[in-house]
mmCIF file with all atom_site columns, C-alpha atoms in Angstrom:
data_model
loop_
_atom_site.group_PDB
_atom_site.id
_atom_site.type_symbol
_atom_site.label_atom_id
_atom_site.label_alt_id
_atom_site.label_comp_id
_atom_site.label_asym_id
_atom_site.label_entity_id
_atom_site.label_seq_id
_atom_site.pdbx_PDB_ins_code
_atom_site.Cartn_x
_atom_site.Cartn_y
_atom_site.Cartn_z
_atom_site.occupancy
_atom_site.B_iso_or_equiv
_atom_site.pdbx_formal_charge
_atom_site.auth_seq_id
_atom_site.auth_comp_id
_atom_site.auth_asym_id
_atom_site.auth_atom_id
_atom_site.pdbx_PDB_model_num
ATOM 1   C CA . UNK E 1 1   ? 0.000   0.000  0.000   1.00 89.00 ? 1   UNK E CA 1
ATOM 2   C CA . UNK E 1 2   ? 1.217   3.485  -0.887  1.00 91.00 ? 2   UNK E CA 1
ATOM 3   C CA . UNK E 1 3   ? 0.847   6.341  1.610   1.00 93.00 ? 3   UNK E CA 1
ATOM 4   C CA . UNK E 1 4   ? -0.054  9.637  -0.078  1.00 93.00 ? 4   UNK E CA 1
ATOM 5   C CA . UNK E 1 5   ? -2.180  12.560 1.078   1.00 95.00 ? 5   UNK E CA 1
ATOM 6   C CA . UNK E 1 6   ? -5.075  13.910 -0.973  1.00 95.00 ? 6   UNK E CA 1
ATOM 7   C CA . UNK E 1 7   ? -3.157  16.896 -2.366  1.00 97.00 ? 7   UNK E CA 1
ATOM 8   C CA . UNK E 1 8   ? -0.206  14.795 -3.565  1.00 97.00 ? 8   UNK E CA 1
ATOM 9   C CA . UNK E 1 9   ? -2.569  12.238 -5.117  1.00 97.00 ? 9   UNK E CA 1
ATOM 10  C CA . UNK E 1 10  ? -4.453  14.985 -6.971  1.00 97.00 ? 10  UNK E CA 1
ATOM 11  C CA . UNK E 1 11  ? -1.097  16.214 -8.275  1.00 97.00 ? 11  UNK E CA 1
ATOM 12  C CA . UNK E 1 12  ? -0.353  12.752 -9.672  1.00 97.00 ? 12  UNK E CA 1
ATOM 13  C CA . UNK E 1 13  ? -3.770  12.604 -11.326 1.00 98.00 ? 13  UNK E CA 1
ATOM 14  C CA . UNK E 1 14  ? -3.232  16.040 -12.887 1.00 97.00 ? 14  UNK E CA 1
ATOM 15  C CA . UNK E 1 15  ? 0.204   15.024 -14.162 1.00 97.00 ? 15  UNK E CA 1
ATOM 16  C CA . UNK E 1 16  ? -1.219  11.843 -15.710 1.00 96.00 ? 16  UNK E CA 1
ATOM 17  C CA . UNK E 1 17  ? -4.017  13.800 -17.402 1.00 97.00 ? 17  UNK E CA 1
ATOM 18  C CA . UNK E 1 18  ? -1.437  16.169 -18.896 1.00 96.00 ? 18  UNK E CA 1
ATOM 19  C CA . UNK E 1 19  ? 0.616   13.183 -20.116 1.00 95.00 ? 19  UNK E CA 1
ATOM 20  C CA . UNK E 1 20  ? -2.312  11.670 -22.052 1.00 93.00 ? 20  UNK E CA 1
ATOM 21  C CA . UNK E 1 21  ? -2.263  12.038 -25.845 1.00 91.00 ? 21  UNK E CA 1
ATOM 22  C CA . UNK E 1 22  ? -3.847  15.280 -27.048 1.00 92.00 ? 22  UNK E CA 1
ATOM 23  C CA . UNK E 1 23  ? -6.100  13.294 -29.423 1.00 90.00 ? 23  UNK E CA 1
ATOM 24  C CA . UNK E 1 24  ? -7.617  11.471 -26.464 1.00 90.00 ? 24  UNK E CA 1
ATOM 25  C CA . UNK E 1 25  ? -8.418  14.689 -24.618 1.00 92.00 ? 25  UNK E CA 1
ATOM 26  C CA . UNK E 1 26  ? -9.476  16.767 -27.636 1.00 90.00 ? 26  UNK E CA 1
ATOM 27  C CA . UNK E 1 27  ? -12.913 15.210 -27.922 1.00 87.00 ? 27  UNK E CA 1
ATOM 28  C CA . UNK E 1 28  ? -13.798 15.548 -24.244 1.00 89.00 ? 28  UNK E CA 1
ATOM 29  C CA . UNK E 1 29  ? -16.634 18.044 -24.153 1.00 82.00 ? 29  UNK E CA 1
ATOM 30  C CA . UNK E 1 30  ? -18.252 19.168 -20.920 1.00 85.00 ? 30  UNK E CA 1
ATOM 31  C CA . UNK E 1 31  ? -16.280 16.662 -18.808 1.00 92.00 ? 31  UNK E CA 1
ATOM 32  C CA . UNK E 1 32  ? -14.577 17.328 -15.483 1.00 95.00 ? 32  UNK E CA 1
ATOM 33  C CA . UNK E 1 33  ? -12.039 15.168 -13.672 1.00 97.00 ? 33  UNK E CA 1
ATOM 34  C CA . UNK E 1 34  ? -12.708 14.658 -9.969  1.00 97.00 ? 34  UNK E CA 1
ATOM 35  C CA . UNK E 1 35  ? -10.742 12.920 -7.221  1.00 98.00 ? 35  UNK E CA 1
ATOM 36  C CA . UNK E 1 36  ? -12.710 11.369 -4.371  1.00 97.00 ? 36  UNK E CA 1
ATOM 37  C CA . UNK E 1 37  ? -11.487 9.243  -1.476  1.00 97.00 ? 37  UNK E CA 1
ATOM 38  C CA . UNK E 1 38  ? -13.780 6.227  -2.048  1.00 96.00 ? 38  UNK E CA 1
ATOM 39  C CA . UNK E 1 39  ? -16.881 5.192  -3.963  1.00 96.00 ? 39  UNK E CA 1
ATOM 40  C CA . UNK E 1 40  ? -20.210 5.797  -2.222  1.00 94.00 ? 40  UNK E CA 1
ATOM 41  C CA . UNK E 1 41  ? -20.394 2.166  -1.077  1.00 94.00 ? 41  UNK E CA 1
ATOM 42  C CA . UNK E 1 42  ? -17.019 2.529  0.656   1.00 92.00 ? 42  UNK E CA 1
ATOM 43  C CA . UNK E 1 43  ? -15.417 -0.320 -1.267  1.00 93.00 ? 43  UNK E CA 1
ATOM 44  C CA . UNK E 1 44  ? -11.783 -0.495 -2.277  1.00 95.00 ? 44  UNK E CA 1
ATOM 45  C CA . UNK E 1 45  ? -12.523 -2.427 -5.479  1.00 94.00 ? 45  UNK E CA 1
ATOM 46  C CA . UNK E 1 46  ? -13.524 0.427  -7.779  1.00 96.00 ? 46  UNK E CA 1
ATOM 47  C CA . UNK E 1 47  ? -10.660 2.618  -9.010  1.00 97.00 ? 47  UNK E CA 1
ATOM 48  C CA . UNK E 1 48  ? -12.638 5.010  -11.177 1.00 97.00 ? 48  UNK E CA 1
ATOM 49  C CA . UNK E 1 49  ? -16.021 5.842  -12.617 1.00 96.00 ? 49  UNK E CA 1
ATOM 50  C CA . UNK E 1 50  ? -17.411 7.615  -15.656 1.00 95.00 ? 50  UNK E CA 1
ATOM 51  C CA . UNK E 1 51  ? -20.543 9.433  -14.529 1.00 94.00 ? 51  UNK E CA 1
ATOM 52  C CA . UNK E 1 52  ? -22.322 10.701 -17.598 1.00 90.00 ? 52  UNK E CA 1
ATOM 53  C CA . UNK E 1 53  ? -23.792 9.926  -20.967 1.00 84.00 ? 53  UNK E CA 1
ATOM 54  C CA . UNK E 1 54  ? -21.430 8.348  -23.485 1.00 87.00 ? 54  UNK E CA 1
ATOM 55  C CA . UNK E 1 55  ? -20.821 10.269 -26.689 1.00 81.00 ? 55  UNK E CA 1
ATOM 56  C CA . UNK E 1 56  ? -22.408 7.426  -28.668 1.00 82.00 ? 56  UNK E CA 1
ATOM 57  C CA . UNK E 1 57  ? -25.646 7.741  -26.675 1.00 80.00 ? 57  UNK E CA 1
ATOM 58  C CA . UNK E 1 58  ? -26.144 11.475 -26.974 1.00 73.00 ? 58  UNK E CA 1
ATOM 59  C CA . UNK E 1 59  ? -28.703 12.938 -29.302 1.00 69.00 ? 59  UNK E CA 1
ATOM 60  C CA . UNK E 1 60  ? -29.580 16.360 -27.964 1.00 63.00 ? 60  UNK E CA 1
ATOM 61  C CA . UNK E 1 61  ? -26.835 17.415 -25.609 1.00 57.00 ? 61  UNK E CA 1
ATOM 62  C CA . UNK E 1 62  ? -25.687 20.916 -25.101 1.00 57.00 ? 62  UNK E CA 1
ATOM 63  C CA . UNK E 1 63  ? -26.209 24.145 -23.255 1.00 57.00 ? 63  UNK E CA 1
ATOM 64  C CA . UNK E 1 64  ? -27.257 23.927 -19.671 1.00 59.00 ? 64  UNK E CA 1
ATOM 65  C CA . UNK E 1 65  ? -26.175 20.336 -19.172 1.00 72.00 ? 65  UNK E CA 1
ATOM 66  C CA . UNK E 1 66  ? -24.177 19.543 -16.065 1.00 82.00 ? 66  UNK E CA 1
ATOM 67  C CA . UNK E 1 67  ? -20.732 18.255 -16.977 1.00 88.00 ? 67  UNK E CA 1
ATOM 68  C CA . UNK E 1 68  ? -20.035 14.560 -17.107 1.00 92.00 ? 68  UNK E CA 1
ATOM 69  C CA . UNK E 1 69  ? -17.537 13.444 -14.474 1.00 96.00 ? 69  UNK E CA 1
ATOM 70  C CA . UNK E 1 70  ? -14.573 11.137 -14.556 1.00 97.00 ? 70  UNK E CA 1
ATOM 71  C CA . UNK E 1 71  ? -13.943 10.181 -10.949 1.00 98.00 ? 71  UNK E CA 1
ATOM 72  C CA . UNK E 1 72  ? -10.642 8.755  -9.728  1.00 98.00 ? 72  UNK E CA 1
ATOM 73  C CA . UNK E 1 73  ? -10.829 7.143  -6.296  1.00 98.00 ? 73  UNK E CA 1
ATOM 74  C CA . UNK E 1 74  ? -7.748  7.790  -4.149  1.00 97.00 ? 74  UNK E CA 1
ATOM 75  C CA . UNK E 1 75  ? -7.943  5.155  -1.407  1.00 97.00 ? 75  UNK E CA 1
ATOM 76  C CA . UNK E 1 76  ? -8.579  2.167  -3.710  1.00 98.00 ? 76  UNK E CA 1
ATOM 77  C CA . UNK E 1 77  ? -5.567  3.223  -5.803  1.00 98.00 ? 77  UNK E CA 1
ATOM 78  C CA . UNK E 1 78  ? -3.360  3.538  -2.743  1.00 97.00 ? 78  UNK E CA 1
ATOM 79  C CA . UNK E 1 79  ? -4.563  0.189  -1.431  1.00 96.00 ? 79  UNK E CA 1
ATOM 80  C CA . UNK E 1 80  ? -3.920  -1.576 -4.766  1.00 96.00 ? 80  UNK E CA 1
ATOM 81  C CA . UNK E 1 81  ? -0.398  -0.273 -5.372  1.00 97.00 ? 81  UNK E CA 1
ATOM 82  C CA . UNK E 1 82  ? 2.940   -1.114 -3.741  1.00 96.00 ? 82  UNK E CA 1
ATOM 83  C CA . UNK E 1 83  ? 5.000   1.850  -4.929  1.00 96.00 ? 83  UNK E CA 1
ATOM 84  C CA . UNK E 1 84  ? 4.815   5.196  -6.705  1.00 96.00 ? 84  UNK E CA 1
ATOM 85  C CA . UNK E 1 85  ? 5.604   3.932  -10.240 1.00 97.00 ? 85  UNK E CA 1
ATOM 86  C CA . UNK E 1 86  ? 2.855   1.322  -9.943  1.00 97.00 ? 86  UNK E CA 1
ATOM 87  C CA . UNK E 1 87  ? 0.475   4.007  -8.642  1.00 97.00 ? 87  UNK E CA 1
ATOM 88  C CA . UNK E 1 88  ? 1.222   6.264  -11.622 1.00 97.00 ? 88  UNK E CA 1
ATOM 89  C CA . UNK E 1 89  ? 0.611   3.370  -14.026 1.00 96.00 ? 89  UNK E CA 1
ATOM 90  C CA . UNK E 1 90  ? -2.674  2.483  -12.336 1.00 96.00 ? 90  UNK E CA 1
ATOM 91  C CA . UNK E 1 91  ? -3.889  6.097  -12.413 1.00 97.00 ? 91  UNK E CA 1
ATOM 92  C CA . UNK E 1 92  ? -2.993  6.258  -16.108 1.00 95.00 ? 92  UNK E CA 1
ATOM 93  C CA . UNK E 1 93  ? -4.886  3.027  -16.829 1.00 94.00 ? 93  UNK E CA 1
ATOM 94  C CA . UNK E 1 94  ? -7.909  4.244  -14.860 1.00 95.00 ? 94  UNK E CA 1
ATOM 95  C CA . UNK E 1 95  ? -7.998  7.542  -16.761 1.00 96.00 ? 95  UNK E CA 1
ATOM 96  C CA . UNK E 1 96  ? -7.773  5.813  -20.144 1.00 94.00 ? 96  UNK E CA 1
ATOM 97  C CA . UNK E 1 97  ? -10.472 3.338  -19.078 1.00 93.00 ? 97  UNK E CA 1
ATOM 98  C CA . UNK E 1 98  ? -12.923 6.035  -17.949 1.00 95.00 ? 98  UNK E CA 1
ATOM 99  C CA . UNK E 1 99  ? -12.231 8.299  -20.941 1.00 95.00 ? 99  UNK E CA 1
ATOM 100 C CA . UNK E 1 100 ? -12.961 5.289  -23.162 1.00 93.00 ? 100 UNK E CA 1
ATOM 101 C CA . UNK E 1 101 ? -16.388 5.028  -21.525 1.00 92.00 ? 101 UNK E CA 1
ATOM 102 C CA . UNK E 1 102 ? -17.008 8.665  -22.488 1.00 92.00 ? 102 UNK E CA 1
ATOM 103 C CA . UNK E 1 103 ? -16.327 7.680  -26.105 1.00 91.00 ? 103 UNK E CA 1
ATOM 104 C CA . UNK E 1 104 ? -18.737 4.743  -25.819 1.00 90.00 ? 104 UNK E CA 1
ATOM 105 C CA . UNK E 1 105 ? -16.243 1.896  -25.472 1.00 90.00 ? 105 UNK E CA 1
ATOM 106 C CA . UNK E 1 106 ? -17.649 -0.753 -23.127 1.00 87.00 ? 106 UNK E CA 1
ATOM 107 C CA . UNK E 1 107 ? -15.847 -2.953 -20.592 1.00 85.00 ? 107 UNK E CA 1
ATOM 108 C CA . UNK E 1 108 ? -15.813 -5.998 -22.884 1.00 89.00 ? 108 UNK E CA 1
ATOM 109 C CA . UNK E 1 109 ? -13.927 -4.065 -25.572 1.00 88.00 ? 109 UNK E CA 1
ATOM 110 C CA . UNK E 1 110 ? -11.606 -2.531 -22.965 1.00 82.00 ? 110 UNK E CA 1
ATOM 111 C CA . UNK E 1 111 ? -10.742 -6.054 -21.776 1.00 82.00 ? 111 UNK E CA 1
ATOM 112 C CA . UNK E 1 112 ? -9.938  -7.036 -25.360 1.00 87.00 ? 112 UNK E CA 1
ATOM 113 C CA . UNK E 1 113 ? -7.675  -3.989 -25.657 1.00 78.00 ? 113 UNK E CA 1
ATOM 114 C CA . UNK E 1 114 ? -5.997  -4.623 -22.300 1.00 75.00 ? 114 UNK E CA 1
ATOM 115 C CA . UNK E 1 115 ? -7.347  -1.505 -20.562 1.00 69.00 ? 115 UNK E CA 1
ATOM 116 C CA . UNK E 1 116 ? -9.640  -3.165 -18.035 1.00 66.00 ? 116 UNK E CA 1
#
């Protein structure tokens, strides 16, 4: 388990977002990235969550809509990782996984691609 306070973890998440390919981020419209300690159920199994409507499911989406959220859960990441490099890799994988959900890629396809 890695020990890291909330501010340092948020810094890692921000750095990993900045390191993602520009093409991956370019299509994100009305999406915010959020760090939370744990999922609502308190589990340590869920590393991230896409909370929104996938691009492939939108028909009339626009002004006045609340932003979709990509949530990265801090405590499950810390619990799952043994060191800082592993933590960075896991944050990166979680971000790619949740961004893929925004684009309409489901878990089955993510497993095929090695991102789940």
